[in-house]
């Protein structure tokens, strides 16, 4: 079953701009992860934030987590054409054998 | 380190035919997952193995799908007979021990006509 809901479903920006994607979820979690999927390829892990963390950075990526609102955001700064991909959040479900529950994804297009 | 390998990359079959997908996880990864990803959606877990035992197959359509991981390494996923709605990308992922990150293969894109 799908748990996360990303918004927006699609986002189109110019190179150099920032891109923000949001994810909402429903149950208690151990952690929340963001993955990237290029067209026709497998998923690549980007960043993991634990339930007791509020913000995490990795290069041009910044992730925030608000467990009271059951939501997370992924910010990509100074976007590049190579960032064009679909971005998925996945929650590590604390009560369900710790399997990952995936959202529907945000499709990001970065125009040169 | 070699990544997760999957084959074939693409497969086109007619409905009611059978098809099998193969996955070789990263060496030493005890946990292996098969996901189904329909176009425009996120991955849906079909089955999770821990070594050669099944941990979760609650979303596997067992009347037509089967999977095995006999020696705790490679795994195969089979669909018999295929339906039109099985058209999707089938992703294999593996994970090491207690770490949380899953590593994905490139997927097998299946088209059922």
PDB file of C-alpha atoms in Angstrom:
ATOM      1  CA  UNK A   1       0.000   0.000   0.000  1.00  0.00           C
ATOM      2  CA  UNK A   2       1.164   3.516  -0.676  1.00  0.00           C
ATOM      3  CA  UNK A   3       1.637   5.690   2.363  1.00  0.00           C
ATOM      4  CA  UNK A   4       3.466   8.774   1.293  1.00  0.00           C
ATOM      5  CA  UNK A   5       2.031  11.486  -0.815  1.00  0.00           C
ATOM      6  CA  UNK A   6       4.460  13.775  -2.532  1.00  0.00           C
ATOM      7  CA  UNK A   7       3.551  17.159  -3.812  1.00  0.00           C
ATOM      8  CA  UNK A   8       3.733  18.593  -6.257  1.00  0.00           C
ATOM      9  CA  UNK A   9       3.241  15.669  -8.626  1.00  0.00           C
ATOM     10  CA  UNK A  10       5.280  17.517 -11.240  1.00  0.00           C
ATOM     11  CA  UNK A  11       7.648  20.455 -11.047  1.00  0.00           C
ATOM     12  CA  UNK A  12       9.411  22.333 -13.830  1.00  0.00           C
ATOM     13  CA  UNK A  13      12.139  24.854 -13.051  1.00  0.00           C
ATOM     14  CA  UNK A  14      15.107  26.566 -14.683  1.00  0.00           C
ATOM     15  CA  UNK A  15      18.688  25.547 -14.033  1.00  0.00           C
ATOM     16  CA  UNK A  16      20.074  27.351 -11.009  1.00  0.00           C
ATOM     17  CA  UNK A  17      16.728  27.623  -9.251  1.00  0.00           C
ATOM     18  CA  UNK A  18      15.846  25.727  -6.094  1.00  0.00           C
ATOM     19  CA  UNK A  19      13.370  22.855  -6.105  1.00  0.00           C
ATOM     20  CA  UNK A  20      11.248  21.913  -3.113  1.00  0.00           C
ATOM     21  CA  UNK A  21       9.267  18.709  -2.849  1.00  0.00           C
ATOM     22  CA  UNK A  22       7.050  17.672   0.023  1.00  0.00           C
ATOM     23  CA  UNK A  23       6.041  14.308   1.405  1.00  0.00           C
ATOM     24  CA  UNK A  24       3.287  13.446   3.856  1.00  0.00           C
ATOM     25  CA  UNK A  25       2.806  10.102   5.565  1.00  0.00           C
ATOM     26  CA  UNK A  26       0.328   8.456   7.895  1.00  0.00           C
ATOM     27  CA  UNK A  27       1.922   6.159  10.462  1.00  0.00           C
ATOM     28  CA  UNK A  28       4.731   6.270  13.022  1.00  0.00           C
ATOM     29  CA  UNK A  29       8.114   5.876  11.421  1.00  0.00           C
ATOM     30  CA  UNK A  30      11.696   4.970  12.287  1.00  0.00           C
ATOM     31  CA  UNK A  31      13.097   7.032   9.454  1.00  0.00           C
ATOM     32  CA  UNK A  32      12.199   8.657   6.162  1.00  0.00           C
ATOM     33  CA  UNK A  33      14.290   8.270   3.041  1.00  0.00           C
ATOM     34  CA  UNK A  34      14.421  10.107  -0.258  1.00  0.00           C
ATOM     35  CA  UNK A  35      15.303   8.313  -3.481  1.00  0.00           C
ATOM     36  CA  UNK A  36      15.842   9.524  -7.036  1.00  0.00           C
ATOM     37  CA  UNK A  37      14.848   7.639 -10.165  1.00  0.00           C
ATOM     38  CA  UNK A  38      16.094   8.646 -13.574  1.00  0.00           C
ATOM     39  CA  UNK A  39      13.995   7.698 -16.571  1.00  0.00           C
ATOM     40  CA  UNK A  40      14.029   3.958 -17.062  1.00  0.00           C
ATOM     41  CA  UNK A  41      16.528   3.346 -14.288  1.00  0.00           C
ATOM     42  CA  UNK A  42      16.526   1.941 -10.784  1.00  0.00           C
ATOM     43  CA  UNK A  43      16.177   3.994  -7.639  1.00  0.00           C
ATOM     44  CA  UNK A  44      19.164   5.660  -6.013  1.00  0.00           C
ATOM     45  CA  UNK A  45      19.223   6.467  -2.313  1.00  0.00           C
ATOM     46  CA  UNK A  46      19.774  10.167  -1.630  1.00  0.00           C
ATOM     47  CA  UNK A  47      19.381  10.815   2.064  1.00  0.00           C
ATOM     48  CA  UNK A  48      17.903   9.324   5.241  1.00  0.00           C
ATOM     49  CA  UNK A  49      16.527  11.275   8.176  1.00  0.00           C
ATOM     50  CA  UNK A  50      15.669   9.550  11.437  1.00  0.00           C
ATOM     51  CA  UNK A  51      12.507  10.217  13.401  1.00  0.00           C
ATOM     52  CA  UNK A  52      14.446  12.083  16.105  1.00  0.00           C
ATOM     53  CA  UNK A  53      16.117  14.407  13.599  1.00  0.00           C
ATOM     54  CA  UNK A  54      14.619  17.602  12.243  1.00  0.00           C
ATOM     55  CA  UNK A  55      17.003  18.574   9.454  1.00  0.00           C
ATOM     56  CA  UNK A  56      19.768  16.981   7.453  1.00  0.00           C
ATOM     57  CA  UNK A  57      22.084  18.157   4.689  1.00  0.00           C
ATOM     58  CA  UNK A  58      23.980  16.330   1.994  1.00  0.00           C
ATOM     59  CA  UNK A  59      25.686  18.466  -0.633  1.00  0.00           C
ATOM     60  CA  UNK A  60      22.971  20.443  -2.426  1.00  0.00           C
ATOM     61  CA  UNK A  61      20.237  18.494  -0.655  1.00  0.00           C
ATOM     62  CA  UNK A  62      18.431  19.606   2.480  1.00  0.00           C
ATOM     63  CA  UNK A  63      15.782  17.451   4.119  1.00  0.00           C
ATOM     64  CA  UNK A  64      13.487  18.441   6.944  1.00  0.00           C
ATOM     65  CA  UNK A  65      11.193  16.240   8.988  1.00  0.00           C
ATOM     66  CA  UNK A  66       8.225  17.309  11.100  1.00  0.00           C
ATOM     67  CA  UNK A  67       6.893  14.250  12.895  1.00  0.00           C
ATOM     68  CA  UNK A  68       4.067  16.221  14.497  1.00  0.00           C
ATOM     69  CA  UNK A  69       2.725  17.011  11.021  1.00  0.00           C
ATOM     70  CA  UNK A  70       3.900  13.709   9.545  1.00  0.00           C
ATOM     71  CA  UNK A  71       5.626  15.529   6.736  1.00  0.00           C
ATOM     72  CA  UNK A  72       9.024  15.986   5.155  1.00  0.00           C
ATOM     73  CA  UNK A  73      10.483  18.251   2.524  1.00  0.00           C
ATOM     74  CA  UNK A  74      13.391  17.839   0.134  1.00  0.00           C
ATOM     75  CA  UNK A  75      15.128  20.965  -1.100  1.00  0.00           C
ATOM     76  CA  UNK A  76      17.548  20.809  -4.005  1.00  0.00           C
ATOM     77  CA  UNK A  77      19.542  24.018  -4.274  1.00  0.00           C
ATOM     78  CA  UNK A  78      21.134  25.426  -7.422  1.00  0.00           C
ATOM     79  CA  UNK A  79      19.482  22.781  -9.575  1.00  0.00           C
ATOM     80  CA  UNK A  80      21.164  21.309 -12.646  1.00  0.00           C
ATOM     81  CA  UNK A  81      19.748  19.647 -15.742  1.00  0.00           C
ATOM     82  CA  UNK A  82      21.134  16.370 -14.396  1.00  0.00           C
ATOM     83  CA  UNK A  83      18.746  16.655 -11.438  1.00  0.00           C
ATOM     84  CA  UNK A  84      15.866  15.917 -13.828  1.00  0.00           C
ATOM     85  CA  UNK A  85      14.304  12.766 -12.392  1.00  0.00           C
ATOM     86  CA  UNK A  86      11.474  11.468 -10.247  1.00  0.00           C
ATOM     87  CA  UNK A  87      11.912  11.827  -6.510  1.00  0.00           C
ATOM     88  CA  UNK A  88      10.283   9.449  -4.050  1.00  0.00           C
ATOM     89  CA  UNK A  89       9.969   9.497  -0.302  1.00  0.00           C
ATOM     90  CA  UNK A  90       9.832   6.208   1.539  1.00  0.00           C
ATOM     91  CA  UNK A  91       9.032   5.703   5.181  1.00  0.00           C
ATOM     92  CA  UNK A  92      10.470   2.944   7.315  1.00  0.00           C
ATOM     93  CA  UNK A  93       7.279   1.817   9.014  1.00  0.00           C
ATOM     94  CA  UNK A  94       7.916   1.388  12.737  1.00  0.00           C
ATOM     95  CA  UNK A  95       5.123  -1.111  13.185  1.00  0.00           C
ATOM     96  CA  UNK A  96       5.227  -3.166  10.014  1.00  0.00           C
ATOM     97  CA  UNK A  97       8.379  -5.249   9.888  1.00  0.00           C
ATOM     98  CA  UNK A  98      10.236  -2.060   8.993  1.00  0.00           C
ATOM     99  CA  UNK A  99       9.406  -2.340   5.338  1.00  0.00           C
ATOM    100  CA  UNK A 100       9.583   0.783   3.223  1.00  0.00           C
ATOM    101  CA  UNK A 101       6.302   2.381   2.265  1.00  0.00           C
ATOM    102  CA  UNK A 102       6.618   4.511  -0.856  1.00  0.00           C
ATOM    103  CA  UNK A 103       4.940   7.639  -2.110  1.00  0.00           C
ATOM    104  CA  UNK A 104       3.846   8.316  -5.675  1.00  0.00           C
ATOM    105  CA  UNK A 105       6.781  10.574  -6.450  1.00  0.00           C
ATOM    106  CA  UNK A 106       7.427  14.062  -7.762  1.00  0.00           C
ATOM    107  CA  UNK A 107       8.577  14.407 -11.345  1.00  0.00           C
ATOM    108  CA  UNK A 108      11.172  17.187 -11.564  1.00  0.00           C
ATOM    109  CA  UNK A 109      12.233  18.757 -14.853  1.00  0.00           C
ATOM    110  CA  UNK A 110      15.187  21.136 -14.764  1.00  0.00           C
ATOM    111  CA  UNK A 111      15.387  23.133 -17.959  1.00  0.00           C
ATOM    112  CA  UNK A 112      18.797  24.314 -19.179  1.00  0.00           C
TER     113      UNK A 112
ATOM    114  CA  UNK B   1      31.561  -2.980  -5.341  1.00  0.00           C
ATOM    115  CA  UNK B   2      29.238  -4.450  -7.974  1.00  0.00           C
ATOM    116  CA  UNK B   3      25.627  -3.337  -7.772  1.00  0.00           C
ATOM    117  CA  UNK B   4      22.398  -5.300  -7.941  1.00  0.00           C
ATOM    118  CA  UNK B   5      22.120  -7.090 -11.270  1.00  0.00           C
ATOM    119  CA  UNK B   6      18.851  -7.904 -12.992  1.00  0.00           C
ATOM    120  CA  UNK B   7      17.959  -9.621 -16.218  1.00  0.00           C
ATOM    121  CA  UNK B   8      16.436  -9.332 -18.644  1.00  0.00           C
ATOM    122  CA  UNK B   9      16.174  -5.548 -18.920  1.00  0.00           C
ATOM    123  CA  UNK B  10      13.128  -5.703 -21.171  1.00  0.00           C
ATOM    124  CA  UNK B  11      10.531  -8.351 -21.896  1.00  0.00           C
ATOM    125  CA  UNK B  12       7.470  -8.348 -24.111  1.00  0.00           C
ATOM    126  CA  UNK B  13       5.014 -11.240 -23.828  1.00  0.00           C
ATOM    127  CA  UNK B  14       1.411 -11.968 -24.630  1.00  0.00           C
ATOM    128  CA  UNK B  15      -1.181 -12.354 -21.914  1.00  0.00           C
ATOM    129  CA  UNK B  16      -1.434 -15.838 -20.440  1.00  0.00           C
ATOM    130  CA  UNK B  17       2.234 -16.502 -21.171  1.00  0.00           C
ATOM    131  CA  UNK B  18       4.819 -17.079 -18.455  1.00  0.00           C
ATOM    132  CA  UNK B  19       7.840 -14.954 -17.655  1.00  0.00           C
ATOM    133  CA  UNK B  20      10.719 -15.103 -15.187  1.00  0.00           C
ATOM    134  CA  UNK B  21      13.033 -12.412 -13.883  1.00  0.00           C
ATOM    135  CA  UNK B  22      16.401 -12.917 -12.261  1.00  0.00           C
ATOM    136  CA  UNK B  23      18.172 -10.875  -9.597  1.00  0.00           C
ATOM    137  CA  UNK B  24      21.682 -11.089  -8.200  1.00  0.00           C
ATOM    138  CA  UNK B  25      22.001  -8.888  -5.089  1.00  0.00           C
ATOM    139  CA  UNK B  26      25.095  -7.168  -3.788  1.00  0.00           C
ATOM    140  CA  UNK B  27      27.464  -9.726  -2.289  1.00  0.00           C
ATOM    141  CA  UNK B  28      26.801 -10.275   1.385  1.00  0.00           C
ATOM    142  CA  UNK B  29      23.397  -8.616   1.436  1.00  0.00           C
ATOM    143  CA  UNK B  30      21.073 -10.918   3.342  1.00  0.00           C
ATOM    144  CA  UNK B  31      17.843  -9.065   2.579  1.00  0.00           C
ATOM    145  CA  UNK B  32      16.381  -9.073  -0.908  1.00  0.00           C
ATOM    146  CA  UNK B  33      13.236  -7.356  -2.144  1.00  0.00           C
ATOM    147  CA  UNK B  34      11.116  -7.563  -5.269  1.00  0.00           C
ATOM    148  CA  UNK B  35       9.023  -4.527  -6.113  1.00  0.00           C
ATOM    149  CA  UNK B  36       6.476  -3.827  -8.834  1.00  0.00           C
ATOM    150  CA  UNK B  37       6.398  -0.273 -10.141  1.00  0.00           C
ATOM    151  CA  UNK B  38       3.521   0.677 -12.391  1.00  0.00           C
ATOM    152  CA  UNK B  39       4.040   3.754 -14.548  1.00  0.00           C
ATOM    153  CA  UNK B  40       3.440   6.936 -12.577  1.00  0.00           C
ATOM    154  CA  UNK B  41       3.437   5.228  -9.203  1.00  0.00           C
ATOM    155  CA  UNK B  42       5.898   4.419  -6.474  1.00  0.00           C
ATOM    156  CA  UNK B  43       7.284   0.925  -5.970  1.00  0.00           C
ATOM    157  CA  UNK B  44       5.006  -1.658  -4.387  1.00  0.00           C
ATOM    158  CA  UNK B  45       6.669  -4.390  -2.349  1.00  0.00           C
ATOM    159  CA  UNK B  46       5.876  -7.857  -3.651  1.00  0.00           C
ATOM    160  CA  UNK B  47       8.118  -9.999  -1.484  1.00  0.00           C
ATOM    161  CA  UNK B  48      10.971  -9.673   0.999  1.00  0.00           C
ATOM    162  CA  UNK B  49      13.527 -12.402   1.689  1.00  0.00           C
ATOM    163  CA  UNK B  50      15.894 -12.659   4.617  1.00  0.00           C
ATOM    164  CA  UNK B  51      18.573 -15.078   3.376  1.00  0.00           C
ATOM    165  CA  UNK B  52      16.414 -17.799   1.787  1.00  0.00           C
ATOM    166  CA  UNK B  53      13.356 -17.293   3.997  1.00  0.00           C
ATOM    167  CA  UNK B  54      10.300 -15.206   3.166  1.00  0.00           C
ATOM    168  CA  UNK B  55       9.736 -12.309   5.571  1.00  0.00           C
ATOM    169  CA  UNK B  56       6.812 -10.602   3.852  1.00  0.00           C
ATOM    170  CA  UNK B  57       4.788 -11.673   0.833  1.00  0.00           C
ATOM    171  CA  UNK B  58       1.503 -10.101   1.838  1.00  0.00           C
ATOM    172  CA  UNK B  59       1.159  -8.152  -1.418  1.00  0.00           C
ATOM    173  CA  UNK B  60       2.277 -10.924  -3.746  1.00  0.00           C
ATOM    174  CA  UNK B  61      -0.600 -12.193  -5.955  1.00  0.00           C
ATOM    175  CA  UNK B  62       0.125 -15.793  -5.124  1.00  0.00           C
ATOM    176  CA  UNK B  63      -2.283 -17.215  -7.663  1.00  0.00           C
ATOM    177  CA  UNK B  64       0.046 -16.104 -10.453  1.00  0.00           C
ATOM    178  CA  UNK B  65       3.284 -14.801  -8.930  1.00  0.00           C
ATOM    179  CA  UNK B  66       5.976 -16.879  -7.275  1.00  0.00           C
ATOM    180  CA  UNK B  67       9.476 -16.107  -6.079  1.00  0.00           C
ATOM    181  CA  UNK B  68      12.333 -18.082  -4.669  1.00  0.00           C
ATOM    182  CA  UNK B  69      15.787 -17.522  -3.269  1.00  0.00           C
ATOM    183  CA  UNK B  70      16.993 -21.057  -2.826  1.00  0.00           C
ATOM    184  CA  UNK B  71      20.588 -20.554  -1.728  1.00  0.00           C
ATOM    185  CA  UNK B  72      20.096 -17.183  -0.097  1.00  0.00           C
ATOM    186  CA  UNK B  73      21.815 -15.340  -2.927  1.00  0.00           C
ATOM    187  CA  UNK B  74      20.178 -15.064  -6.366  1.00  0.00           C
ATOM    188  CA  UNK B  75      16.440 -14.827  -6.688  1.00  0.00           C
ATOM    189  CA  UNK B  76      13.882 -15.408  -9.407  1.00  0.00           C
ATOM    190  CA  UNK B  77      10.411 -13.936  -9.726  1.00  0.00           C
ATOM    191  CA  UNK B  78       7.918 -15.704 -11.976  1.00  0.00           C
ATOM    192  CA  UNK B  79       4.549 -14.717 -13.355  1.00  0.00           C
ATOM    193  CA  UNK B  80       2.319 -17.469 -14.704  1.00  0.00           C
ATOM    194  CA  UNK B  81       0.009 -16.669 -16.437  1.00  0.00           C
ATOM    195  CA  UNK B  82       0.604 -12.986 -17.121  1.00  0.00           C
ATOM    196  CA  UNK B  83      -2.218 -10.466 -17.333  1.00  0.00           C
ATOM    197  CA  UNK B  84      -2.296  -7.090 -19.060  1.00  0.00           C
ATOM    198  CA  UNK B  85      -2.183  -5.314 -15.693  1.00  0.00           C
ATOM    199  CA  UNK B  86       1.169  -6.948 -14.902  1.00  0.00           C
ATOM    200  CA  UNK B  87       2.834  -4.516 -17.307  1.00  0.00           C
ATOM    201  CA  UNK B  88       5.255  -2.668 -15.067  1.00  0.00           C
ATOM    202  CA  UNK B  89       8.891  -2.367 -14.064  1.00  0.00           C
ATOM    203  CA  UNK B  90      10.019  -5.092 -11.684  1.00  0.00           C
ATOM    204  CA  UNK B  91      12.720  -3.866  -9.354  1.00  0.00           C
ATOM    205  CA  UNK B  92      15.021  -5.935  -7.214  1.00  0.00           C
ATOM    206  CA  UNK B  93      16.745  -4.391  -4.207  1.00  0.00           C
ATOM    207  CA  UNK B  94      19.071  -5.667  -1.513  1.00  0.00           C
ATOM    208  CA  UNK B  95      20.106  -4.492   1.919  1.00  0.00           C
ATOM    209  CA  UNK B  96      22.916  -5.364   4.288  1.00  0.00           C
ATOM    210  CA  UNK B  97      22.184  -6.375   7.843  1.00  0.00           C
ATOM    211  CA  UNK B  98      20.675  -3.705  10.049  1.00  0.00           C
ATOM    212  CA  UNK B  99      21.479  -0.835   7.715  1.00  0.00           C
ATOM    213  CA  UNK B 100      18.460   0.960   6.336  1.00  0.00           C
ATOM    214  CA  UNK B 101      19.504   1.797   2.793  1.00  0.00           C
ATOM    215  CA  UNK B 102      18.220  -0.397  -0.009  1.00  0.00           C
ATOM    216  CA  UNK B 103      20.262  -0.712  -3.193  1.00  0.00           C
ATOM    217  CA  UNK B 104      18.271  -1.145  -6.367  1.00  0.00           C
ATOM    218  CA  UNK B 105      18.979  -2.862  -9.634  1.00  0.00           C
ATOM    219  CA  UNK B 106      18.095  -1.267 -12.985  1.00  0.00           C
ATOM    220  CA  UNK B 107      14.798  -3.133 -13.170  1.00  0.00           C
ATOM    221  CA  UNK B 108      13.085  -5.297 -15.768  1.00  0.00           C
ATOM    222  CA  UNK B 109      10.496  -3.523 -17.872  1.00  0.00           C
ATOM    223  CA  UNK B 110       7.650  -5.937 -18.708  1.00  0.00           C
ATOM    224  CA  UNK B 111       5.026  -5.291 -21.347  1.00  0.00           C
ATOM    225  CA  UNK B 112       2.113  -7.710 -21.561  1.00  0.00           C
ATOM    226  CA  UNK B 113       0.159  -7.518 -24.820  1.00  0.00           C
TER     227      UNK B 113
END
